PDB file of C-alpha atoms in Angstrom:
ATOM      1  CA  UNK A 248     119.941 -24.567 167.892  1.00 65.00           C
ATOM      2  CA  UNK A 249     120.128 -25.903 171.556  1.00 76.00           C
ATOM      3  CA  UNK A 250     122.571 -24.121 173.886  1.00 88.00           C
ATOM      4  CA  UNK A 251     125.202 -25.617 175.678  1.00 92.00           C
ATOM      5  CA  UNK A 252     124.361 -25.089 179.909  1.00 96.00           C
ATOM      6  CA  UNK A 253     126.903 -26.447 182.671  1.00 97.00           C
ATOM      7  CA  UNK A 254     124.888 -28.389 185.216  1.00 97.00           C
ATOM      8  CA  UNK A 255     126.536 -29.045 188.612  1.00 97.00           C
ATOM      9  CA  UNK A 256     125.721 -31.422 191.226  1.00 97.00           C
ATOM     10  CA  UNK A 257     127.133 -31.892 194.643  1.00 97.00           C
ATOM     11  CA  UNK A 258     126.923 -34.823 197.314  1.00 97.00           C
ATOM     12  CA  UNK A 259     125.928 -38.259 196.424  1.00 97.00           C
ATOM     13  CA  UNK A 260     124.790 -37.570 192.710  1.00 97.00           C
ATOM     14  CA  UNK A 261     128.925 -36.955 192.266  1.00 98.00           C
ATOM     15  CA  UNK A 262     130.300 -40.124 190.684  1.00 97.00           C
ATOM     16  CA  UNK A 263     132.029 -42.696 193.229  1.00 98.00           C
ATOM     17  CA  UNK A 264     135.379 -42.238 191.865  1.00 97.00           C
ATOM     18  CA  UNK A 265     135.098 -38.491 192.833  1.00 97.00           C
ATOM     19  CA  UNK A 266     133.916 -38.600 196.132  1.00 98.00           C
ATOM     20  CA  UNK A 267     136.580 -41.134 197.125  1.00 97.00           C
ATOM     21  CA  UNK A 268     138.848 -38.206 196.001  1.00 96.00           C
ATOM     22  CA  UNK A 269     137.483 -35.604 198.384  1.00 97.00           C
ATOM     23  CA  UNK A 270     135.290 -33.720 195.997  1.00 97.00           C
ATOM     24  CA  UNK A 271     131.756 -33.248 196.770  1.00 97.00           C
ATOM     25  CA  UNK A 272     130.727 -31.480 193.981  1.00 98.00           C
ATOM     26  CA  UNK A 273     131.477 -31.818 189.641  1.00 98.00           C
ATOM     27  CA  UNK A 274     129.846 -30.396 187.007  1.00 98.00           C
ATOM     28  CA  UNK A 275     128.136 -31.778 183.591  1.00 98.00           C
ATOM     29  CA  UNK A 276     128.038 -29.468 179.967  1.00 98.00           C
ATOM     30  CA  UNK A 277     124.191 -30.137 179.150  1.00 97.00           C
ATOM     31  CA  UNK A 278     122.589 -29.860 175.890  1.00 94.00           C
ATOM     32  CA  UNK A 279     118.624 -30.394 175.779  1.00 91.00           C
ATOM     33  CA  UNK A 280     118.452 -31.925 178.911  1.00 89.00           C
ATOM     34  CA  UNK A 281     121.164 -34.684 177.830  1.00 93.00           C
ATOM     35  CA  UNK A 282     125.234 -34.346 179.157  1.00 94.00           C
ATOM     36  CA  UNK A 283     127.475 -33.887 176.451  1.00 95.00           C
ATOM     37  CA  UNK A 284     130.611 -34.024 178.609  1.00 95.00           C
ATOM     38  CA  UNK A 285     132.017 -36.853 181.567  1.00 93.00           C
ATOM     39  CA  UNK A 286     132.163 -35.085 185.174  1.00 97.00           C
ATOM     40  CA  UNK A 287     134.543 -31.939 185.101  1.00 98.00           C
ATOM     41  CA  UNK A 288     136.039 -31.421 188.437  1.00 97.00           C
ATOM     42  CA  UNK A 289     135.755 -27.450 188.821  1.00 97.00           C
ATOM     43  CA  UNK A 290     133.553 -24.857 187.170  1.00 98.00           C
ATOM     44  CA  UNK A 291     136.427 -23.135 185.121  1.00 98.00           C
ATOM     45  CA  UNK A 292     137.322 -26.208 183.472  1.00 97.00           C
ATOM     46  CA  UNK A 293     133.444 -26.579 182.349  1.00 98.00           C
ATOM     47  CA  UNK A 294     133.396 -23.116 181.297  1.00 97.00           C
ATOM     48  CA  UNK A 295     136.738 -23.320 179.199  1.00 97.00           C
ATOM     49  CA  UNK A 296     135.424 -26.613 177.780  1.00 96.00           C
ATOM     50  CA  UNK A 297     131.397 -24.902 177.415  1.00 95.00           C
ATOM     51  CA  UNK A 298     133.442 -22.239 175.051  1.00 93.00           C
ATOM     52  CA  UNK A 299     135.111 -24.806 172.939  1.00 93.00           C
ATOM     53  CA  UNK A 300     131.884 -26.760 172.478  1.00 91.00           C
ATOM     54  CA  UNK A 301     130.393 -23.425 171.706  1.00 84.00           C
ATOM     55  CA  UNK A 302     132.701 -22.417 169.457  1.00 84.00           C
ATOM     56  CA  UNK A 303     133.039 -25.471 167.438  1.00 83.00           C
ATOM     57  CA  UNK A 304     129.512 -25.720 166.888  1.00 69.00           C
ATOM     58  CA  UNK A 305     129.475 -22.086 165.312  1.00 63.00           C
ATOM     59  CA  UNK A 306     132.418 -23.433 163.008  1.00 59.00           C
ATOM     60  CA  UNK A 307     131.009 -26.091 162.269  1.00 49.00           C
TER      61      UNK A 307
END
């Protein structure tokens, strides 16, 4: 089973739309390699969302 990882990136890899906003840095939920998730604007809300993924797919 492939694991859910949060993958962050910072400075011009950060989508347009966020930069223009001030942030400089987002971060992806990654499953073999391949985002799962949009950009998340700060860690906790990739970690809340990492636990849901996780969770569903244990329920599942």
């Amino acid at each position: 089973m492939a694991q859910v990882q949060i993958m962050s990136v910072i400075g011009s890899a950060v989508p347009a739309s966020l930069r223009a906003s001030g942030l400089l840095a987002c971060w992806y939920l990654v499953r073999d390699g391949e985002p799962i998730s949009g950009p998340l604007t700060s860690l906790p809300a990739a970690q809340a969302l990492s636990q849901q993924v996780a969770s569903n797919t244990f329920h599942a």
